[in-house]
JSON list of C-alpha atoms in Angstrom, two decimals:
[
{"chain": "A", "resi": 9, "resn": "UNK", "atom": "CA", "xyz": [-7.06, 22.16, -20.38]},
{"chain": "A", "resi": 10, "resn": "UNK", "atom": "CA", "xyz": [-7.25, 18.96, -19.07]},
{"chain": "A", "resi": 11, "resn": "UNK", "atom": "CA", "xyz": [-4.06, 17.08, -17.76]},
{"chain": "A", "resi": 12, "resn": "UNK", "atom": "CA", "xyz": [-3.42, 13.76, -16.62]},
{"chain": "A", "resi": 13, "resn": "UNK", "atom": "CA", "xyz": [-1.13, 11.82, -14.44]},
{"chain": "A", "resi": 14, "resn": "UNK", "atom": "CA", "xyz": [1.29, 9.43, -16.06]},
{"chain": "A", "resi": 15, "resn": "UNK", "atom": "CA", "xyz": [-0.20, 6.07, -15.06]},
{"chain": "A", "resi": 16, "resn": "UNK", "atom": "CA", "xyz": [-3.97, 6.91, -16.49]},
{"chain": "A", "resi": 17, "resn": "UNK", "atom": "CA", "xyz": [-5.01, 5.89, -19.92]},
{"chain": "A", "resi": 18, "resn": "UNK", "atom": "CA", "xyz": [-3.35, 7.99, -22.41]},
{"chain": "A", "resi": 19, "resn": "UNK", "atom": "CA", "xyz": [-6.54, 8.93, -24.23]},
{"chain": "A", "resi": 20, "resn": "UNK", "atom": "CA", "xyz": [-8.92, 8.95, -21.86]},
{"chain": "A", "resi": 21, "resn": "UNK", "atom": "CA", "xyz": [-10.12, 11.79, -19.17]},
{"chain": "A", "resi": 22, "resn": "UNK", "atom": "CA", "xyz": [-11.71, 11.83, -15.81]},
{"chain": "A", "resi": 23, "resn": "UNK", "atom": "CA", "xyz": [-14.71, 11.30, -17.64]},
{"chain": "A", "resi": 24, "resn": "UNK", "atom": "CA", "xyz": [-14.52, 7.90, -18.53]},
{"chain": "A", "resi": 25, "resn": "UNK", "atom": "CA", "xyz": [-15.89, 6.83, -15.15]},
{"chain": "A", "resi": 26, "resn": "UNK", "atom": "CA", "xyz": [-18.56, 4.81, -15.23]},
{"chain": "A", "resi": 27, "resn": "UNK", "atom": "CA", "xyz": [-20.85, 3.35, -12.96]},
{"chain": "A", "resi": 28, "resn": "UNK", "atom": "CA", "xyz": [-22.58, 0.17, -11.92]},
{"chain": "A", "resi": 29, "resn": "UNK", "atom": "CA", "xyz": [-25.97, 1.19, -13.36]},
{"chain": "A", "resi": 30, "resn": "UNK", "atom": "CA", "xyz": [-24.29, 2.42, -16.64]},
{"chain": "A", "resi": 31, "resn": "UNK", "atom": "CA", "xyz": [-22.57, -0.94, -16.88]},
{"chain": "A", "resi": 32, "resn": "UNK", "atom": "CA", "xyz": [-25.63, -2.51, -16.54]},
{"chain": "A", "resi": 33, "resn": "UNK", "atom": "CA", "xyz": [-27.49, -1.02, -18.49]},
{"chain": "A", "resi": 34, "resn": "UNK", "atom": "CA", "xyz": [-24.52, -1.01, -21.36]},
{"chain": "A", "resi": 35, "resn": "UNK", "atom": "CA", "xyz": [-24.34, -5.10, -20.77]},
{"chain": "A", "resi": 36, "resn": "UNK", "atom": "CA", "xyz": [-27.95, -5.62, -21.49]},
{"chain": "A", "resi": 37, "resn": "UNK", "atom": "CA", "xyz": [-27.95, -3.73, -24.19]},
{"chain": "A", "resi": 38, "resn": "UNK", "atom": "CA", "xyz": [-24.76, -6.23, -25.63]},
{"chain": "A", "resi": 39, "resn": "UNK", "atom": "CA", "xyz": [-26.95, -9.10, -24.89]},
{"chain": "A", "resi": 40, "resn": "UNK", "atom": "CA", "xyz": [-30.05, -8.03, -27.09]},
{"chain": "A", "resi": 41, "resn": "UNK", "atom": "CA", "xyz": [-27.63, -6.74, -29.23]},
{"chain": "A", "resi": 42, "resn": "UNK", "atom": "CA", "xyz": [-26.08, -8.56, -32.95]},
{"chain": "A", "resi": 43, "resn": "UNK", "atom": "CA", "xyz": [-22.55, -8.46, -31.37]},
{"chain": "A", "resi": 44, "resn": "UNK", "atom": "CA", "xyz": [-24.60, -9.75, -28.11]},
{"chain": "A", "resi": 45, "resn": "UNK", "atom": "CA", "xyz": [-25.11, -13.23, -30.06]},
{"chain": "A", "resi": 46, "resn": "UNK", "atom": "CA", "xyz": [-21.03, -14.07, -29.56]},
{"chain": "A", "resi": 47, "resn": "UNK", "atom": "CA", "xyz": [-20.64, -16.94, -27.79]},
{"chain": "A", "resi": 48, "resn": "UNK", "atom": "CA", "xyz": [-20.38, -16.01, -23.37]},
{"chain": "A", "resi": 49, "resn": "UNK", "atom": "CA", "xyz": [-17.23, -16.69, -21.15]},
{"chain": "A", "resi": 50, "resn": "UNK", "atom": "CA", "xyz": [-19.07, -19.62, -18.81]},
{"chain": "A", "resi": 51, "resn": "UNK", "atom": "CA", "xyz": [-19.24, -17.61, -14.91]},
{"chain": "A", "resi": 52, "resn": "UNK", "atom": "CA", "xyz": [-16.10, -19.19, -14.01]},
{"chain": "A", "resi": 53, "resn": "UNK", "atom": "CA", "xyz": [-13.91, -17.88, -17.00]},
{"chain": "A", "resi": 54, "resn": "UNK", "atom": "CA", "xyz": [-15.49, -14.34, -16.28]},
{"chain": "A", "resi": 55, "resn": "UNK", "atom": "CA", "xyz": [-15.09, -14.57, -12.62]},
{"chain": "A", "resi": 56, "resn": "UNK", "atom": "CA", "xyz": [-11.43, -15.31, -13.60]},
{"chain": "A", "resi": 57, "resn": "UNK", "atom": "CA", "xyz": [-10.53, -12.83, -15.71]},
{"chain": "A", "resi": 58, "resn": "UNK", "atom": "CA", "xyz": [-12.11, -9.70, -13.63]},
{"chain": "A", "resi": 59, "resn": "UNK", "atom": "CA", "xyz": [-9.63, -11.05, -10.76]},
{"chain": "A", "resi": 60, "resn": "UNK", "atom": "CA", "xyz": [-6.79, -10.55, -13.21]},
{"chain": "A", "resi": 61, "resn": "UNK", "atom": "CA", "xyz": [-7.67, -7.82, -14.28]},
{"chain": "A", "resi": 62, "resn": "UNK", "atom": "CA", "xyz": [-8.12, -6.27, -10.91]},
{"chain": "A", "resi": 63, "resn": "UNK", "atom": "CA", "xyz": [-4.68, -7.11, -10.01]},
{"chain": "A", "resi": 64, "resn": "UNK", "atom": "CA", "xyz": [-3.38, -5.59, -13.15]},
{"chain": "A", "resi": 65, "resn": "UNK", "atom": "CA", "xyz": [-1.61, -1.95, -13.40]},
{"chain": "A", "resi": 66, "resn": "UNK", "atom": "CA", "xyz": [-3.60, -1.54, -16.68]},
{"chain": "A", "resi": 67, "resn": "UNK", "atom": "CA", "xyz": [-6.83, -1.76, -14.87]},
{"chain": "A", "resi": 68, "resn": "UNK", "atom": "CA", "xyz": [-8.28, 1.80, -14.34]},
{"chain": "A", "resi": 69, "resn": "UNK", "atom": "CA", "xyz": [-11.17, 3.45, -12.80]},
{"chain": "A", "resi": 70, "resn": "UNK", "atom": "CA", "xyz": [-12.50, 0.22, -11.62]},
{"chain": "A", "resi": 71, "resn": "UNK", "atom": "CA", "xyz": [-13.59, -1.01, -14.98]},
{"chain": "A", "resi": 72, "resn": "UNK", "atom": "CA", "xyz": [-11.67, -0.02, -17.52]},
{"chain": "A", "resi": 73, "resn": "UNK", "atom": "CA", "xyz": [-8.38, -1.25, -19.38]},
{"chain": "A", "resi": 74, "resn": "UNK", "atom": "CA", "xyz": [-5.67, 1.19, -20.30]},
{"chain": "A", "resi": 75, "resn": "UNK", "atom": "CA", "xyz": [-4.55, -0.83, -23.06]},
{"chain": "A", "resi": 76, "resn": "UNK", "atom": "CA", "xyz": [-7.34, -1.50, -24.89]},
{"chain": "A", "resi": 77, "resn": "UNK", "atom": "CA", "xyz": [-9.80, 1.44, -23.33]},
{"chain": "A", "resi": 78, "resn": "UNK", "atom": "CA", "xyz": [-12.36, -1.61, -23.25]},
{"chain": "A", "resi": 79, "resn": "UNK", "atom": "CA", "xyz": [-14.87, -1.77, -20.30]},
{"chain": "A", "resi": 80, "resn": "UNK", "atom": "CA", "xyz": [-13.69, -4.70, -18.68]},
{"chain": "A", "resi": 81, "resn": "UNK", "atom": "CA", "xyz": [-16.73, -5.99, -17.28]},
{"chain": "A", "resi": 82, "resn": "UNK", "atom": "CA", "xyz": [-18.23, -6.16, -20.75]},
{"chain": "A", "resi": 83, "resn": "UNK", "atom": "CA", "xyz": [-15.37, -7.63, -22.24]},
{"chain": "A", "resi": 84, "resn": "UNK", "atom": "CA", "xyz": [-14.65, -10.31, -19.97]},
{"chain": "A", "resi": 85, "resn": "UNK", "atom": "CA", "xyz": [-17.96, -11.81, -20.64]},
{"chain": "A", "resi": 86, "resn": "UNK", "atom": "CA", "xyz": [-17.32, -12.39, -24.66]},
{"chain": "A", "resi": 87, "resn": "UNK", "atom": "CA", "xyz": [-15.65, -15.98, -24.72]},
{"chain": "A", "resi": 88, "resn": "UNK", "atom": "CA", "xyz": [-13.13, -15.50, -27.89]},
{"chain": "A", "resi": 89, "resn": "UNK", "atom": "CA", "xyz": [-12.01, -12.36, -26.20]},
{"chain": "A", "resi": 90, "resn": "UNK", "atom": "CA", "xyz": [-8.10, -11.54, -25.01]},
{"chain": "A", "resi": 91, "resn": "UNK", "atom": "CA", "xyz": [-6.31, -9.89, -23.04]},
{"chain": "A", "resi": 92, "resn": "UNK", "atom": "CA", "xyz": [-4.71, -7.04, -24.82]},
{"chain": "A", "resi": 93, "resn": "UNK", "atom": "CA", "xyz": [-1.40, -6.71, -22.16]},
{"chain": "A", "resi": 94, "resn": "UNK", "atom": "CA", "xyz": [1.59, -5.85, -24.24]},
{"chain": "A", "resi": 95, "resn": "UNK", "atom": "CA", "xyz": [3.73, -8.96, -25.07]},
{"chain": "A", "resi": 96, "resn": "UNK", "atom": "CA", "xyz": [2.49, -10.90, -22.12]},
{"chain": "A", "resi": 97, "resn": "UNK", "atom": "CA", "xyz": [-1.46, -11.26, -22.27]},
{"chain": "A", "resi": 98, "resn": "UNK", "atom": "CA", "xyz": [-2.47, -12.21, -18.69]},
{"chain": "A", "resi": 99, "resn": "UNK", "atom": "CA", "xyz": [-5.74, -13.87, -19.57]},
{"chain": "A", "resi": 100, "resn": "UNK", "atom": "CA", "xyz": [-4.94, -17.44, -19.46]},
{"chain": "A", "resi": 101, "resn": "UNK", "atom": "CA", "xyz": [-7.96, -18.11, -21.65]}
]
């Protein structure tokens, strides 16, 4: 049985980690993708928001948010998104 420790993502496992090559490869396939045609955070925006994020309790395994389970580094790049921080979202826009 798998257990957790209190401050990891309720529904995720150890499992969820996932590296830089995976991210890659799960970011280009978002950019050739229909949902890939949403508009882009501009570099600085994105740049932004990963520092937030990095400094936020919610952010675990070095990519992912345990709010919203979304892979940050995907996430951050899709201009219309937001931060999903209960009652207090951190991204600024």
């Amino acid at each position: 049985m798998t257990t957790r420790a209190d401050n990891e993502c309720k529904g995720c496992t150890a499992s969820v980690h996932v590296s830089e090559s995976q991210l890659a490869v799960m970011e280009q396939s978002t950019v050739t993708s229909e949902q890939g045609m949403s508009e882009q955070a501009a570099q600085e925006l994105y740049k932004e928001r990963l520092a937030i994020c990095r400094t936020c309790d919610g952010f675990k395994y070095g990519t992912t948010c345990k709010y919203c389970g979304c892979l940050i580094p995907l996430k951050a790049k899709v201009a219309s998104a937001t931060c999903p921080y209960p009652f207090e979202p951190k991204w600024l826009r």
